[in-house]
């Protein structure tokens, strides 16, 4: 994987308003607002893979594949997908036919 492709998606919770705000950051730039690190946050790594529509797939994303909803996780040194809590499949196996439909933190599924 090209080092330029390593990036993270971060969910920061604004403590004053208790609203979730998605912000993007990459590991090879210095444009992150480090003040937000003091707040509650979840960091999700880009898998280096894209769905069938060209959307980047991040850890925590929900995918639709063959009418099944899967959650992307990083487990045992690889990106895998969970189906009802069971991670018996590597993420790349469902490519290129999967589609990002949301993520586990926003709890909304888009079709």
Coordinates of N, CA and C in Angstrom, one line a residue:
X1 N 0.8 -1.2 0.0 CA 0.0 0.0 0.0 C 0.9 1.2 0.0
X2 N 0.5 2.2 -0.8 CA 1.2 3.5 -0.9 C 1.0 4.3 0.4
X3 N 2.1 4.8 1.0 CA 2.0 5.5 2.3 C 1.0 6.7 2.1
X4 N 0.9 7.3 0.9 CA 0.0 8.4 0.7 C -1.5 8.0 0.9
X5 N -1.8 6.7 0.8 CA -3.1 6.2 0.9 C -3.5 5.9 2.4
X6 N -2.6 6.0 3.3 CA -2.9 5.8 4.7 C -3.6 7.0 5.3
X7 N -4.8 6.9 5.7 CA -5.6 8.0 6.2 C -6.6 7.5 7.2
X8 N -7.1 8.4 8.0 CA -8.0 8.1 9.0 C -9.2 9.0 8.9
X9 N -10.4 8.4 9.3 CA -11.6 9.2 9.5 C -11.8 9.3 11.0
X10 N -12.1 10.5 11.5 CA -12.2 10.6 13.0 C -13.6 11.2 13.3
X11 N -14.2 10.6 14.3 CA -15.5 11.1 14.8 C -15.2 11.8 16.1
X12 N -15.4 13.1 16.1 CA -15.2 13.8 17.3 C -16.5 14.2 17.9
X13 N -16.7 14.1 19.2 CA -17.9 14.5 19.8 C -17.6 15.9 20.4
X14 N -18.4 16.9 20.0 CA -18.3 18.2 20.5 C -18.9 18.2 21.9
X15 N -18.1 18.3 22.9 CA -18.5 18.2 24.3 C -19.5 19.3 24.7
X16 N -19.4 20.5 24.2 CA -20.3 21.5 24.5 C -21.7 21.3 24.0
X17 N -21.8 20.8 22.8 CA -23.1 20.6 22.2 C -23.6 19.1 22.2
X18 N -22.7 18.2 22.5 CA -22.9 16.8 22.4 C -23.4 16.3 21.0
X19 N -22.9 17.0 20.0 CA -23.2 16.6 18.6 C -22.0 15.9 18.0
X20 N -22.2 14.9 17.2 CA -21.1 14.2 16.6 C -20.7 14.9 15.3
X21 N -19.4 15.2 15.1 CA -19.0 15.8 13.9 C -17.9 15.0 13.2
X22 N -18.1 14.6 12.0 CA -17.1 13.8 11.3 C -16.0 14.8 10.7
X23 N -14.7 14.4 10.9 CA -13.6 15.2 10.3 C -12.6 14.2 9.7
X24 N -12.0 14.5 8.7 CA -11.0 13.7 8.0 C -9.6 14.2 8.3
X25 N -8.7 13.2 8.4 CA -7.3 13.6 8.5 C -6.4 12.5 7.9
X26 N -5.2 12.9 7.5 CA -4.3 11.9 6.9 C -3.1 11.9 7.8
X27 N -2.3 10.8 7.8 CA -1.1 10.7 8.7 C 0.0 11.5 8.2
X28 N 0.0 11.9 6.9 CA 1.2 12.6 6.4 C 1.0 14.1 6.1
X29 N 0.0 14.7 6.9 CA -0.2 16.1 6.9 C -0.3 16.6 8.3
X30 N -0.1 17.9 8.5 CA -0.2 18.4 9.9 C -1.4 19.4 10.1
X31 N -2.5 19.1 9.4 CA -3.6 20.0 9.5 C -4.7 19.5 10.5
X32 N -4.3 18.6 11.4 CA -5.3 18.2 12.4 C -5.4 19.2 13.5
X33 N -6.6 19.4 14.0 CA -6.8 20.3 15.1 C -6.6 19.5 16.4
X34 N -5.4 19.5 17.0 CA -5.1 18.7 18.1 C -5.8 19.0 19.4
X35 N -6.5 20.2 19.4 CA -7.3 20.5 20.6 C -8.4 19.5 20.7
X36 N -8.9 19.0 19.6 CA -10.0 18.1 19.6 C -9.7 16.7 20.2
X37 N -8.4 16.4 20.3 CA -8.0 15.1 20.9 C -8.4 15.1 22.4
X38 N -8.6 16.2 23.0 CA -9.0 16.2 24.4 C -10.5 15.8 24.5
X39 N -11.2 15.7 23.4 CA -12.6 15.4 23.5 C -12.7 13.9 23.1
X40 N -13.9 13.4 23.4 CA -14.2 12.0 23.0 C -14.0 11.8 21.5
X41 N -13.3 10.8 21.1 CA -13.1 10.6 19.6 C -13.0 9.1 19.3
X42 N -13.3 8.8 18.1 CA -13.2 7.4 17.5 C -12.4 7.6 16.2
X43 N -11.3 6.8 16.1 CA -10.5 6.9 14.9 C -10.6 5.6 14.0
X44 N -10.9 5.8 12.8 CA -11.1 4.7 11.9 C -10.1 4.8 10.7
X45 N -9.4 3.7 10.4 CA -8.4 3.7 9.4 C -9.0 3.3 8.0
X46 N -8.5 4.0 7.0 CA -8.9 3.7 5.6 C -8.3 2.3 5.3
X47 N -9.0 1.5 4.7 CA -8.6 0.1 4.3 C -7.7 0.1 3.1
X48 N -7.7 1.1 2.3 CA -7.0 1.1 1.1 C -7.8 0.6 -0.1
X49 N -9.1 0.2 0.2 CA -10.0 -0.4 -0.8 C -11.2 0.5 -0.9
X50 N -11.8 0.4 -2.1 CA -13.0 1.2 -2.4 C -14.1 0.3 -2.8
X51 N -15.4 0.7 -2.6 CA -16.5 -0.1 -2.9 C -16.8 0.0 -4.4
X52 N -17.9 -0.6 -4.8 CA -18.2 -0.7 -6.2 C -18.5 0.6 -6.9
X53 N -18.9 1.6 -6.0 CA -19.1 3.0 -6.5 C -17.9 3.9 -6.4
X54 N -16.8 3.4 -5.9 CA -15.6 4.2 -5.8 C -15.5 4.9 -4.4
X55 N -16.4 4.6 -3.5 CA -16.3 5.2 -2.2 C -15.2 4.5 -1.3
X56 N -14.4 5.3 -0.6 CA -13.4 4.7 0.2 C -14.0 3.9 1.4
X57 N -13.5 2.7 1.7 CA -14.0 1.9 2.8 C -13.1 2.1 4.0
X58 N -13.7 2.5 5.1 CA -13.0 2.7 6.4 C -13.4 1.6 7.4
X59 N -12.6 1.4 8.4 CA -12.9 0.6 9.5 C -14.2 1.2 10.1
X60 N -15.2 0.4 10.5 CA -16.4 0.8 11.1 C -17.5 1.0 10.1
X61 N -17.2 1.0 8.8 CA -18.2 1.2 7.8 C -19.1 0.0 7.7
X62 N -20.4 0.2 7.3 CA -21.3 -0.9 7.0 C -21.4 -1.0 5.5
X63 N -21.3 -2.3 5.1 CA -21.3 -2.6 3.7 C -22.5 -3.5 3.4
X64 N -23.1 -3.3 2.2 CA -24.1 -4.2 1.7 C -23.5 -5.1 0.7
X65 N -23.6 -6.4 0.9 CA -23.0 -7.4 -0.1 C -23.9 -8.6 -0.2
X66 N -24.4 -8.8 -1.3 CA -25.2 -10.0 -1.6 C -26.4 -10.0 -0.6
X67 N -27.0 -8.8 -0.4 CA -28.2 -8.6 0.5 C -27.9 -8.9 2.0
X68 N -26.6 -8.8 2.3 CA -26.2 -9.0 3.7 C -25.5 -7.7 4.2
X69 N -25.7 -7.3 5.4 CA -25.1 -6.1 6.0 C -23.8 -6.6 6.8
X70 N -22.7 -6.0 6.4 CA -21.4 -6.4 7.0 C -20.8 -5.2 7.6
X71 N -20.1 -5.4 8.8 CA -19.3 -4.3 9.4 C -17.8 -4.5 9.2
X72 N -17.1 -3.5 8.8 CA -15.6 -3.6 8.6 C -14.9 -3.4 9.9
X73 N -14.0 -4.3 10.2 CA -13.2 -4.3 11.4 C -11.8 -4.6 11.1
X74 N -10.9 -4.1 12.0 CA -9.5 -4.5 11.9 C -9.2 -5.5 13.0
X75 N -8.9 -6.8 12.6 CA -8.8 -7.9 13.6 C -7.8 -8.8 13.1
X76 N -6.9 -9.3 14.0 CA -5.9 -10.3 13.7 C -5.0 -9.8 12.6
X77 N -4.7 -8.5 12.6 CA -3.7 -8.0 11.6 C -4.3 -7.8 10.2
X78 N -5.6 -7.9 10.0 CA -6.2 -7.7 8.7 C -7.6 -7.0 8.8
X79 N -8.0 -6.4 7.7 CA -9.3 -5.9 7.6 C -10.3 -7.0 7.3
X80 N -11.3 -7.2 8.1 CA -12.3 -8.3 8.0 C -13.6 -7.7 8.0
X81 N -14.6 -8.5 7.8 CA -16.0 -8.1 7.9 C -16.8 -9.0 8.9
X82 N -17.6 -8.3 9.7 CA -18.5 -9.0 10.7 C -19.8 -9.2 10.1
X83 N -20.4 -10.4 10.2 CA -21.8 -10.6 9.9 C -22.4 -11.2 11.2
X84 N -23.2 -10.3 11.8 CA -23.8 -10.6 13.1 C -22.8 -11.0 14.1
X85 N -21.7 -10.3 14.2 CA -20.7 -10.5 15.2 C -19.6 -11.6 14.9
X86 N -19.8 -12.3 13.8 CA -18.8 -13.3 13.4 C -17.9 -12.8 12.3
X87 N -16.6 -12.8 12.4 CA -15.7 -12.3 11.4 C -14.9 -13.4 10.8
X88 N -15.5 -14.1 9.9 CA -14.9 -15.2 9.3 C -14.4 -15.0 7.8
X89 N -14.5 -13.7 7.4 CA -14.2 -13.4 6.0 C -13.3 -12.1 5.9
X90 N -12.3 -12.2 5.1 CA -11.5 -11.0 4.8 C -12.3 -10.0 4.0
X91 N -12.0 -8.7 4.2 CA -12.7 -7.7 3.5 C -12.6 -7.8 2.0
X92 N -11.5 -8.1 1.4 CA -11.3 -8.1 0.0 C -12.1 -9.2 -0.7
X93 N -12.6 -10.2 0.1 CA -13.4 -11.2 -0.5 C -14.7 -10.7 -1.1
X94 N -15.3 -9.7 -0.4 CA -16.6 -9.2 -0.9 C -16.4 -8.1 -2.0
X95 N -15.2 -7.8 -2.4 CA -14.9 -6.8 -3.4 C -15.0 -7.5 -4.8
X96 N -15.4 -6.8 -5.8 CA -15.8 -5.4 -6.0 C -17.3 -5.2 -5.8
X97 N -18.1 -6.2 -5.3 CA -19.5 -6.1 -5.3 C -20.2 -5.5 -4.1
X98 N -19.4 -5.0 -3.1 CA -20.0 -4.4 -1.9 C -20.2 -2.9 -2.1
X99 N -21.0 -2.4 -1.2 CA -21.4 -1.0 -1.3 C -21.4 -0.4 0.1
X100 N -20.7 0.7 0.4 CA -20.8 1.4 1.7 C -22.2 2.0 1.8
X101 N -22.9 1.7 2.9 CA -24.2 2.2 3.2 C -24.3 3.0 4.5
X102 N -23.2 3.1 5.2 CA -23.2 3.9 6.4 C -22.1 3.5 7.3
X103 N -22.1 3.8 8.6 CA -21.1 3.3 9.5 C -21.7 3.1 10.9
X104 N -21.0 2.4 11.7 CA -21.6 1.9 13.0 C -21.8 3.1 14.0
X105 N -21.1 4.2 13.8 CA -21.3 5.3 14.7 C -22.4 6.2 14.4
X106 N -22.7 6.4 13.1 CA -23.8 7.3 12.7 C -25.1 6.6 12.8
X107 N -25.1 5.3 12.7 CA -26.3 4.4 12.9 C -27.3 4.7 11.8
X108 N -26.9 5.3 10.7 CA -27.9 5.5 9.6 C -27.4 4.7 8.4
X109 N -28.3 4.1 7.7 CA -27.9 3.3 6.5 C -28.5 4.1 5.3
X110 N -27.6 4.3 4.3 CA -28.0 5.0 3.1 C -28.0 4.0 1.9
X111 N -29.0 4.0 1.1 CA -29.1 3.1 -0.1 C -29.0 3.9 -1.3

